[in-house]
Amino acid sequence: MMYYPLGTTNVLAALLGVASASPHLRQQRDTTHYGPPPPRYVANATRANAVKQTFQISWDGYYKYAFPHDSLLPVTNGWSDDRNGWGASAVDAFSTALVMQNWPVVNEILKFVPTINFDNTTTDISLFETTIRYLGGLLSAYDLMTGPLLGTLNDTADDIPSVLAQAKRLADNLKVAFDTPTGIPDNGVRFGPPRRDGSTTNGLATIGTLVLEWTRLSDLTGDPTYGLLAQKGESYLLRPEPQPLAEPFPGLLGTNVNISNGMFLDGSGGWGGGDDSFYEYLIKMFLYDPVRFAGYKDRWVEAADSSIEFLASHPTTRPDLTFLAMWDNTTLQFVSEHLACFNGGNFILGGLTLNEPKYTQFGLDLVDACHETYVQTATGIGPEVFQWQDDKEPATNSSNNPPPPAGADATFYERAGFWITNGNYVLRPEVLESIYYAYRATGDTKYQDWAWDAYLAINTTTAVGSGYSSINDVNQPGGGGFANFQESFWFAEVLKYSYLIQSEDAAWQVKADHTNQFVFNTECHPIRLASGFERPGYE
Ligand SMILES: *[C@@H]1O[C@H](CO)[C@@H](O)[C@H](O)[C@H]1NC(C)=O
Ligand SMILES: *[C@@H]1O[C@H](CO)[C@@H](O)[C@H](O)[C@H]1NC(C)=O
Ligand SMILES: *[C@@H]1O[C@H](CO)[C@@H](O)[C@H](O)[C@H]1NC(C)=O
Ligand SMILES: *[C@@H]1O[C@H](CO)[C@@H](O)[C@H](O)[C@H]1NC(C)=O
Ligand SMILES: *[C@@H]1O[C@H](CO)[C@@H](O)[C@H](O)[C@H]1NC(C)=O
Ligand SMILES: *[C@@H]1O[C@H](CO)[C@@H](O)[C@H](O)[C@H]1NC(C)=O
Ligand SMILES: *[C@@H]1O[C@H](CO)[C@@H](O)[C@H](O)[C@H]1NC(C)=O
């Protein structure tokens, strides 16, 4: 049992450190080390450079065949404007090019950003996707260029203020989404002129994954409007009604919310798509600013404790693995997905932030299980959706999955502890993301090896034409065919996590010793903390 390489005595020291923390230090930078001494990180330049090369190949293909459109269709050398035609891949690649210090690409994107027409688009806008990819990408680039990378840009430095100006222009156009009876945003927006779709409901993740970006925009511009809008919408998620429907387990909620009255419409949820980053941002907001967002932390703690108590589930064939079940009211469903595999990293971040080794240890257990979804398949890449049979619920309980009938799936389940119900891989980052947090928390180089193996599998299997593509079946050698799509989050997330885990320590890296200066948004765009540094031990 090892969450920290230097042993349990340091955990005890950490707890004592918290106990003796003096509240009046809160407003100043507190240089006391809470928690054990930081792990030693070992960079591997060979691996980091290989990931940089993959980034360059992807960028070159995108730039040649798709820029300034949103996404590359790598098989046919075509393009798609699936994100409103504002150059999603360029904006999503921005912070990755910056942390890789790939100056030619940084300069291309920096020249491009002021030219984006954020006043118009012909297609429906997702407030959520636009916030995490575009707003997050611009704010992160601005934070990096005005923070740790200040002074590294030469002739293009004059363009830096326009990055923030473009973020503000975009948000000014999107603001209309919050113009509802409750202030809960409509996720659908149209421009020319800006107006909302008129949806009657919105979801947990799409309401609850705006607050970091919109608050950051307020903090950078000095205009509180943006943050207040997102926080108002979020307030209905922090005090969910009606009870008990909205909150089947303490801190764990339903999914769909009525925009007109703020009431939850169901009690079904999980840590996967549609819900995921609501939970993720509760602890990230506390890291961002523990003074303003202490209440968010309390809700994260409730969700984390309930997950450990009620959702942790072990497959009958692999009781050593820990997955989180989903819920339908209080009935559990033993199904999970690639998207949910960010959960290990989020528990680890919570453990580090709150000095609670129990969350870090539980997060490392979740990382182990999601890693297993990679190593057990024919390609070494994990599937989109998978199931298992729970080892505590009676097999006769209709809410428990019967194991697959004798055959290939049964053999696979016997060995792997899960079976695949959707074998796509669409260049998602979550398993690499959680492995990254595991490494940054422990310094254990085994996690670098895991990330390298995953990167190699992805780099080999998804490479096609002018870039890298979604594949159809992770459990067929070669990936079972290409879907001809390179998501913009390939640039923002997969390549950034793959790179950061092998590269030198830096201001933007996640820290284990309360010296964080950045928090990653859900698209892996590093956002600078409100006060520029972590304020440890704040209760
Ligand atoms: C760096 O990674 C390469 C590729 O996996 C490996 O061969 C090499 O031994 C690693 N170097 C160090 C110092 O660990
Ligand atoms: C700035 O100029 C130096 C010296 O010419 C060069 O090495 C560096 O790559 C330049 N940086 C950028 C971001 O263009
Ligand atoms: C937005 O673009 C559409 C299609 O190009 C055009 O018809 C419309 O006039 C534009 N609206 C604004 C406000 O620029
Ligand atoms: C949403 O709330 C409004 C206003 O209270 C109500 O009229 C409507 O029926 C609700 N919708 C649903 C699906 O419950
Ligand atoms: C969840 O509980 C609500 C309220 O009791 C009920 O109306 C609904 O049918 C339940 N949902 C499921 C899927 O059981
Ligand atoms: C079946 O599982 C659900 C929870 O997932 C539980 O509420 C119920 O009591 C179980 N039924 C039996 C017969 O064990
Ligand atoms: C990654 O894939 C590219 C081809 O797409 C290849 O040129 C490169 O050698 C691969 N990198 C590694 C480390 O295998």
XYZ file of C-alpha atoms and ligand atoms in Angstrom:
637
model
C 0.000 0.000 0.000
C 1.891 2.967 -1.174
C 0.517 6.326 -1.885
C 3.718 8.147 -1.086
C 7.134 6.750 -1.908
C 8.615 7.772 1.415
C 6.342 5.790 3.685
C 3.659 6.189 6.277
C 5.561 8.219 8.857
C 5.357 11.130 6.502
C 1.618 10.744 6.249
C 1.472 11.101 10.009
C 3.678 14.186 9.823
C 1.298 15.564 7.254
C -1.656 15.126 9.540
C 0.217 16.823 12.386
C 1.132 19.624 10.028
C -2.498 20.262 9.279
C -3.454 20.123 12.928
C -0.957 22.838 13.831
C -1.812 25.113 10.912
C -2.725 28.540 12.145
C -5.860 30.059 10.609
C -4.511 33.608 10.427
C -1.910 32.479 7.870
C -4.696 31.902 5.386
C -4.419 35.155 3.573
C -0.684 34.893 3.004
C 1.317 32.450 1.021
C 1.970 29.638 3.432
C 5.241 27.928 2.634
C 4.764 25.163 5.203
C 4.797 21.791 3.488
C 1.624 19.976 4.309
C 1.829 16.387 3.353
C 4.931 14.317 2.836
C 8.015 15.594 1.025
C 7.300 15.848 -2.685
C 8.080 12.790 -4.764
C 11.150 12.927 -6.975
C 10.102 13.192 -10.588
C 12.296 11.677 -13.297
C 11.939 13.065 -16.801
C 12.554 10.818 -19.806
C 13.583 12.982 -22.757
C 13.354 10.132 -25.275
C 9.720 9.566 -24.451
C 8.843 13.252 -24.147
C 10.375 13.887 -27.573
C 8.440 10.996 -29.116
C 5.173 12.560 -27.913
C 6.305 15.933 -29.272
C 6.875 14.259 -32.633
C 3.350 12.809 -32.603
C 2.025 16.285 -31.812
C 3.986 17.708 -34.764
C 2.686 15.027 -37.161
C -0.904 15.688 -36.061
C -0.475 19.445 -36.265
C 1.093 19.294 -39.717
C -1.752 17.122 -41.029
C -4.360 19.391 -39.484
C -2.631 22.559 -40.701
C -2.275 21.268 -44.231
C -5.731 19.775 -44.734
C -8.110 21.256 -42.152
C -6.913 24.567 -40.661
C -8.673 26.927 -39.946
C -11.590 24.511 -39.727
C -12.283 22.583 -36.533
C -11.137 19.000 -37.037
C -9.043 16.897 -39.381
C -10.567 13.897 -41.171
C -7.253 12.066 -41.387
C -8.223 9.163 -43.664
C -9.605 11.365 -46.444
C -7.458 14.450 -45.741
C -10.666 16.405 -45.222
C -12.028 18.694 -42.546
C -15.097 19.127 -40.382
C -16.600 22.200 -38.711
C -18.093 20.206 -35.873
C -17.354 22.957 -33.304
C -18.841 25.985 -35.023
C -15.960 26.577 -37.398
C -13.760 28.648 -35.100
C -10.692 26.430 -35.421
C -11.316 24.091 -32.475
C -8.181 21.995 -33.007
C -5.986 25.089 -33.157
C -7.434 26.527 -29.948
C -7.339 23.131 -28.225
C -3.708 22.644 -29.326
C -2.656 26.060 -28.011
C -1.833 25.192 -24.382
C -0.194 21.920 -25.451
C 2.083 23.734 -27.917
C 2.916 26.149 -25.080
C 3.857 23.516 -22.495
C 5.846 21.672 -25.196
C 7.421 25.033 -26.042
C 6.822 24.324 -29.710
C 7.320 27.961 -30.735
C 6.552 27.690 -34.462
C 3.138 26.178 -33.680
C 2.567 28.615 -30.803
C 3.207 31.486 -33.185
C 0.854 30.086 -35.832
C -1.957 29.790 -33.315
C -1.207 33.146 -31.699
C -1.440 34.853 -35.103
C -4.694 33.014 -35.830
C -6.614 33.691 -32.586
C -7.294 37.417 -33.221
C -8.819 36.528 -36.605
C -11.517 34.165 -35.256
C -15.008 35.546 -35.803
C -16.693 34.693 -32.526
C -19.722 36.801 -33.473
C -21.064 34.352 -35.960
C -21.537 30.709 -36.769
C -24.088 28.898 -38.852
C -24.511 25.933 -36.528
C -25.938 25.284 -33.065
C -23.497 26.025 -30.241
C -22.973 23.840 -27.170
C -22.312 26.146 -24.221
C -20.469 23.310 -22.470
C -18.209 22.264 -25.357
C -17.494 25.871 -26.281
C -16.603 26.678 -22.690
C -14.242 23.756 -22.080
C -12.506 23.812 -25.490
C -12.484 27.426 -26.703
C -12.850 29.483 -23.537
C -10.641 27.095 -21.574
C -8.048 26.975 -24.354
C -7.827 30.755 -24.670
C -7.748 31.442 -20.922
C -5.076 28.792 -20.398
C -2.867 30.149 -23.170
C -3.261 33.621 -21.712
C -2.401 32.379 -18.203
C 0.669 30.522 -19.465
C 1.933 33.388 -21.638
C 1.439 36.017 -18.945
C 2.701 33.655 -16.215
C 5.507 31.107 -16.399
C 6.161 31.680 -20.115
C 6.222 35.457 -19.839
C 9.067 36.826 -21.920
C 9.575 33.729 -24.072
C 7.603 35.125 -27.011
C 9.324 37.764 -29.138
C 7.720 39.597 -32.050
C 4.319 37.982 -31.449
C 4.082 39.125 -27.830
C 1.870 42.036 -28.877
C -0.861 39.541 -29.770
C -1.170 38.189 -26.207
C -3.807 40.700 -24.980
C -6.028 39.742 -27.919
C -6.217 36.176 -26.572
C -8.044 37.432 -23.474
C -10.061 39.890 -25.560
C -11.244 37.024 -27.771
C -12.232 34.972 -24.721
C -14.259 37.907 -23.450
C -15.893 38.469 -26.843
C -16.917 34.811 -26.998
C -18.328 34.846 -23.466
C -20.196 38.100 -24.125
C -21.950 36.358 -27.013
C -22.632 33.200 -24.998
C -23.992 35.022 -21.918
C -27.516 34.921 -23.305
C -27.573 31.202 -22.427
C -28.085 32.147 -18.768
C -31.109 34.325 -19.521
C -33.640 31.818 -18.113
C -36.206 31.985 -15.301
C -33.784 30.316 -12.870
C -30.413 31.359 -14.251
C -29.670 27.712 -15.083
C -28.188 28.019 -18.560
C -29.625 26.599 -21.744
C -26.849 24.465 -23.239
C -27.939 25.377 -26.758
C -27.103 28.809 -28.182
C -27.267 30.341 -31.642
C -25.583 33.469 -32.942
C -26.508 36.171 -35.438
C -27.906 37.565 -33.149
C -27.051 35.610 -29.966
C -30.111 33.776 -28.637
C -30.810 30.614 -26.741
C -32.323 27.460 -28.175
C -35.218 27.283 -25.753
C -34.436 23.898 -24.221
C -36.527 23.044 -21.168
C -33.862 20.948 -19.421
C -30.112 20.863 -19.006
C -27.792 18.239 -17.528
C -25.535 17.963 -14.509
C -22.222 18.124 -16.404
C -23.332 20.773 -18.865
C -24.512 23.053 -16.040
C -21.707 22.183 -13.637
C -18.651 22.432 -15.904
C -18.639 26.145 -16.617
C -17.739 27.642 -13.281
C -13.943 27.377 -13.527
C -13.650 29.004 -16.939
C -16.277 31.692 -16.334
C -14.880 32.550 -12.899
C -11.371 32.746 -14.336
C -12.590 35.112 -17.039
C -14.068 37.357 -14.354
C -10.897 37.268 -12.319
C -8.762 38.163 -15.343
C -11.020 40.914 -16.683
C -12.151 42.350 -13.346
C -15.772 42.015 -14.466
C -17.577 39.739 -11.976
C -20.550 39.109 -14.297
C -19.253 35.932 -15.940
C -18.389 34.087 -12.745
C -21.633 35.089 -11.075
C -23.668 33.708 -13.977
C -21.973 30.305 -13.848
C -22.123 30.194 -10.033
C -25.849 30.994 -10.038
C -26.528 28.079 -12.388
C -24.342 25.831 -10.259
C -26.147 26.828 -7.051
C -29.057 24.518 -7.978
C -26.608 21.602 -8.135
C -25.093 22.403 -4.742
C -28.538 22.268 -3.073
C -30.347 19.715 -5.232
C -34.157 19.481 -5.071
C -36.532 17.740 -4.787
C -35.253 15.413 -2.093
C -34.831 12.487 -2.014
C -35.141 12.076 -5.813
C -32.353 14.512 -6.684
C -29.774 12.998 -4.320
C -30.079 9.190 -4.023
C -26.831 9.033 -2.007
C -25.330 11.994 -0.115
C -23.543 14.144 -2.691
C -24.454 11.872 -5.620
C -27.162 13.354 -7.818
C -29.556 12.783 -10.678
C -28.798 14.107 -14.148
C -31.517 16.213 -15.773
C -32.645 19.542 -14.342
C -35.724 21.566 -15.271
C -34.443 24.967 -16.428
C -37.733 26.674 -15.473
C -37.790 25.794 -11.780
C -34.405 24.261 -10.950
C -35.870 20.868 -9.983
C -34.117 17.611 -10.816
C -36.207 15.375 -13.062
C -34.548 12.059 -12.242
C -32.275 10.301 -9.760
C -30.016 8.506 -12.243
C -26.333 9.248 -12.497
C -22.743 8.171 -12.301
C -19.185 9.382 -12.755
C -19.457 9.032 -16.547
C -20.551 11.170 -19.464
C -23.344 13.647 -18.721
C -22.402 13.872 -15.034
C -18.615 13.446 -14.761
C -17.075 16.889 -14.698
C -19.671 18.320 -12.297
C -17.985 16.204 -9.592
C -14.554 16.949 -11.053
C -14.992 20.724 -10.744
C -16.191 20.655 -7.122
C -12.677 19.917 -5.857
C -10.967 21.848 -8.645
C -12.830 25.023 -7.661
C -11.597 24.584 -4.098
C -8.046 24.234 -5.401
C -8.627 27.288 -7.609
C -9.764 29.407 -4.648
C -10.441 27.795 -1.259
C -11.884 31.012 0.132
C -14.693 31.479 -2.361
C -15.341 27.793 -3.031
C -15.155 26.095 0.376
C -18.772 24.977 -0.034
C -17.897 23.213 -3.299
C -15.265 21.203 -1.430
C -17.847 20.064 1.121
C -20.009 18.717 -1.684
C -17.035 16.924 -3.269
C -16.251 15.264 0.069
C -19.838 14.013 0.338
C -19.748 12.649 -3.212
C -16.358 11.012 -2.675
C -17.348 9.435 0.657
C -20.602 8.094 -0.811
C -18.737 6.696 -3.803
C -16.344 4.796 -1.552
C -19.175 3.564 0.668
C -21.869 2.731 -1.883
C -20.475 2.593 -5.427
C -17.161 0.751 -5.124
C -17.671 -2.567 -6.860
C -15.442 -5.557 -7.574
C -15.956 -7.959 -10.483
C -16.663 -11.597 -9.596
C -13.695 -12.786 -11.659
C -11.285 -10.062 -10.531
C -12.103 -8.995 -6.969
C -8.763 -7.170 -6.954
C -10.220 -4.502 -9.295
C -12.306 -1.526 -8.124
C -14.759 0.175 -10.463
C -17.491 2.671 -9.580
C -21.051 1.568 -10.311
C -23.668 3.921 -11.723
C -27.050 4.416 -10.022
C -30.713 4.580 -10.930
C -32.175 6.028 -7.747
C -30.484 3.742 -5.208
C -30.250 0.739 -7.526
C -26.700 0.187 -8.758
C -25.723 -0.590 -12.342
C -22.439 -2.347 -12.917
C -21.359 -0.545 -16.030
C -18.670 2.054 -16.645
C -16.895 3.740 -19.504
C -13.702 5.355 -20.692
C -15.056 8.815 -19.812
C -15.541 7.770 -16.167
C -11.892 6.749 -15.857
C -10.955 10.331 -14.975
C -12.317 9.416 -11.519
C -9.035 7.945 -10.254
C -7.195 11.165 -11.041
C -9.925 13.250 -9.443
C -9.826 11.229 -6.193
C -6.035 11.595 -6.156
C -6.268 15.354 -6.658
C -8.808 15.494 -3.830
C -6.536 13.468 -1.564
C -3.584 15.733 -2.263
C -5.592 18.932 -1.923
C -7.303 17.923 1.333
C -4.405 15.975 2.891
C -6.598 12.888 2.974
C -4.589 9.795 1.998
C -7.800 7.716 1.935
C -8.903 9.533 -1.220
C -5.469 9.224 -2.802
C -5.352 5.494 -2.068
C -8.860 4.924 -3.385
C -7.955 6.939 -6.499
C -4.891 4.763 -7.071
C -7.138 1.676 -6.857
C -9.433 3.160 -9.509
C -6.390 3.935 -11.682
C -5.281 0.294 -11.433
C -8.660 -0.931 -12.668
C -8.904 1.533 -15.560
C -5.351 0.645 -16.550
C -6.517 -2.953 -16.709
C -9.107 -1.956 -19.357
C -6.121 -1.047 -21.537
C -3.729 -3.923 -20.975
C -6.359 -6.624 -21.450
C -7.400 -5.750 -25.008
C -5.857 -6.826 -28.309
C -4.679 -3.280 -29.081
C -3.633 -2.237 -25.565
C -6.292 0.511 -25.658
C -9.384 0.598 -23.441
C -12.981 0.461 -24.697
C -15.683 3.136 -24.677
C -18.113 1.121 -22.476
C -17.733 -2.027 -20.366
C -19.640 -4.075 -17.771
C -18.967 -6.562 -15.036
C -20.834 -8.708 -12.529
C -20.605 -7.396 -8.968
C -19.175 -9.813 -6.420
C -21.352 -8.637 -3.476
C -24.821 -8.476 -5.017
C -26.406 -11.903 -5.355
C -26.139 -13.145 -8.934
C -29.903 -13.597 -8.777
C -30.507 -9.873 -8.204
C -31.955 -8.559 -11.446
C -29.876 -5.383 -11.085
C -26.673 -7.464 -11.239
C -25.345 -8.412 -14.675
C -25.315 -12.078 -15.624
C -21.835 -12.929 -16.922
C -21.544 -13.431 -20.676
C -22.559 -16.890 -21.921
C -19.746 -19.334 -22.720
C -17.675 -18.019 -25.585
C -15.103 -15.355 -26.311
C -16.674 -12.730 -23.998
C -16.816 -15.212 -21.125
C -13.164 -16.142 -21.606
C -12.267 -12.461 -21.764
C -14.263 -11.723 -18.595
C -12.637 -14.602 -16.761
C -9.231 -13.041 -17.333
C -9.948 -9.305 -17.494
C -12.719 -8.670 -14.956
C -14.927 -6.775 -17.429
C -16.470 -7.325 -20.819
C -16.751 -4.821 -23.630
C -20.159 -3.514 -24.703
C -18.827 -0.735 -26.953
C -15.325 -1.205 -28.335
C -14.819 2.202 -29.931
C -11.867 4.376 -29.017
C -12.341 8.013 -30.017
C -8.947 9.329 -28.848
C -10.165 9.878 -25.311
C -7.686 10.923 -22.589
C -9.194 9.836 -19.254
C -7.081 6.768 -18.541
C -3.860 8.641 -19.340
C -5.172 11.551 -17.259
C -5.610 9.401 -14.149
C -2.239 7.699 -14.680
C -0.707 11.188 -14.839
C -2.195 12.140 -11.445
C -1.025 8.798 -9.990
C 2.528 9.569 -11.086
C 2.479 13.137 -9.826
C 1.142 11.968 -6.437
C 3.616 9.136 -5.930
C 6.636 9.642 -8.191
C 6.379 5.906 -8.917
C 7.912 5.404 -12.382
C 5.605 2.436 -13.000
C 2.969 4.991 -13.977
C 5.310 6.544 -16.535
C 5.736 3.072 -18.020
C 1.953 2.596 -18.120
C 1.485 5.951 -19.863
C 4.251 5.175 -22.329
C 2.734 1.796 -23.195
C -0.693 3.394 -23.677
C 0.795 6.154 -25.820
C 2.660 3.593 -27.973
C -0.506 1.529 -28.450
C -2.511 4.614 -29.414
C 0.250 6.017 -31.621
C 0.523 2.700 -33.475
C -3.137 1.737 -33.743
C -4.783 5.066 -34.536
C -2.174 6.449 -36.979
C -3.667 6.742 -40.448
C -3.356 9.096 -43.405
C -2.536 12.630 -42.313
C -3.064 12.115 -38.576
C -4.682 9.917 -35.944
C -8.229 8.621 -36.065
C -10.965 7.200 -33.867
C -11.075 3.422 -34.248
C -13.958 0.949 -34.190
C -12.828 -1.944 -32.007
C -10.062 -1.887 -29.428
C -10.225 -5.651 -29.116
C -9.346 -6.394 -32.735
C -5.697 -6.268 -33.742
C -5.306 -3.066 -35.761
C -8.399 -1.514 -34.177
C -11.115 -2.840 -36.487
C -11.159 0.090 -38.900
C -11.030 3.873 -38.741
C -13.904 6.302 -38.179
C -11.982 9.060 -40.008
C -12.112 11.629 -37.219
C -9.437 13.334 -35.131
C -11.126 15.019 -32.162
C -9.690 18.340 -31.033
C -9.158 16.891 -27.533
C -6.480 14.664 -29.034
C -4.323 17.808 -29.071
C -5.504 19.273 -25.775
C -5.528 16.154 -23.648
C -4.092 12.868 -24.941
C -0.885 14.443 -26.166
C -0.552 16.787 -23.190
C -0.945 14.099 -20.509
C 1.329 11.744 -22.485
C 3.940 14.474 -22.639
C 3.688 15.953 -19.145
C 4.116 12.616 -17.375
C 7.495 12.108 -19.099
C 8.724 15.697 -19.082
C 10.571 17.976 -16.660
C 8.834 19.432 -13.649
C 7.363 22.848 -14.452
C 5.074 25.498 -13.012
C 2.016 24.036 -14.776
C 2.555 20.440 -13.584
C 0.319 18.968 -10.869
C 2.173 18.955 -7.532
C 1.985 16.614 -4.555
C 3.164 19.132 -1.965
C 0.748 22.073 -2.159
C 2.890 24.096 -4.513
C 0.367 23.961 -7.386
C 0.143 27.099 -9.468
C -2.365 25.728 -11.983
C -5.479 23.575 -12.074
C -6.424 21.775 -15.300
C -9.888 22.347 -16.683
C -11.721 19.241 -17.891
C -10.127 19.667 -21.346
C -6.621 19.641 -19.734
C -6.085 23.358 -20.211
C -3.986 24.579 -17.242
C -5.713 27.518 -15.520
C -3.729 29.648 -13.084
C -4.954 29.522 -9.477
C -6.817 32.599 -8.267
C -3.991 33.815 -6.064
C -1.263 32.427 -8.315
C -0.367 29.634 -5.904
C -2.047 26.972 -3.805
C -3.124 28.004 -0.330
C -2.559 24.855 1.683
C -4.496 23.690 4.679
C -7.425 26.049 4.289
C -10.473 24.641 5.997
C 13.427 6.393 -21.403
O 12.446 5.712 -22.180
C 13.010 4.813 -23.126
C 11.835 4.308 -23.958
O 10.897 3.648 -23.164
C 13.733 3.709 -22.408
O 14.307 2.809 -23.335
C 14.816 4.313 -21.529
O 15.417 3.310 -20.762
C 14.243 5.376 -20.624
N 15.336 6.067 -19.971
C 15.426 6.150 -18.666
C 16.588 6.901 -18.147
O 14.610 5.633 -17.936
C 12.543 34.217 -29.683
O 13.808 34.469 -30.239
C 14.819 33.528 -29.880
C 16.146 34.026 -30.445
O 16.011 34.326 -31.806
C 14.423 32.154 -30.447
O 15.373 31.204 -30.073
C 13.073 31.768 -29.887
O 12.633 30.548 -30.473
C 12.043 32.846 -30.170
N 10.789 32.507 -29.492
C 9.639 32.443 -30.145
C 8.461 32.084 -29.301
O 9.492 32.634 -31.308
C -23.617 35.171 -39.966
O -23.271 34.355 -41.071
C -24.351 34.064 -41.917
C -23.884 33.041 -42.923
O -22.654 33.424 -43.457
C -24.843 35.357 -42.544
O -25.974 35.087 -43.350
C -25.242 36.326 -41.442
O -25.568 37.570 -41.983
C -24.106 36.508 -40.445
N -24.603 37.285 -39.329
C -23.862 38.199 -38.703
C -24.513 38.884 -37.554
O -22.710 38.428 -39.014
C -40.568 22.449 -15.385
O -41.002 23.505 -14.547
C -42.082 24.241 -15.075
C -42.305 25.442 -14.158
O -42.488 25.017 -12.859
C -43.277 23.330 -15.191
O -44.361 24.049 -15.748
C -42.935 22.144 -16.076
O -43.996 21.222 -16.112
C -41.698 21.447 -15.562
N -41.287 20.420 -16.514
C -41.155 19.167 -16.196
C -40.730 18.229 -17.281
O -41.370 18.763 -15.076
C -36.823 6.845 -9.155
O -37.642 7.346 -8.138
C -38.713 8.171 -8.611
C -39.397 8.806 -7.411
O -39.661 7.856 -6.460
C -39.651 7.313 -9.443
O -40.707 8.105 -9.944
C -38.862 6.752 -10.615
O -39.657 5.879 -11.362
C -37.638 5.996 -10.117
N -36.828 5.657 -11.264
C -36.461 4.437 -11.525
C -35.677 4.231 -12.763
O -36.732 3.525 -10.786
C -30.543 -5.776 -5.524
O -29.628 -4.710 -5.603
C -30.109 -3.445 -5.152
C -28.991 -2.422 -5.188
O -28.279 -2.438 -6.326
C -30.594 -3.517 -3.728
O -31.215 -2.280 -3.424
C -31.537 -4.643 -3.571
O -31.838 -4.782 -2.201
C -30.956 -5.955 -4.079
N -31.926 -7.018 -3.988
C -31.636 -8.166 -3.409
C -32.720 -9.188 -3.432
O -30.540 -8.407 -2.946
C 4.376 7.328 -33.675
O 3.739 7.204 -34.927
C 4.429 7.800 -35.993
C 3.627 7.574 -37.263
O 2.382 8.075 -37.139
C 5.790 7.184 -36.172
O 6.488 7.882 -37.185
C 6.557 7.270 -34.888
O 7.768 6.573 -34.993
C 5.748 6.666 -33.745
N 6.441 6.877 -32.502
C 6.862 5.881 -31.742
C 7.600 6.259 -30.513
O 6.659 4.710 -32.001
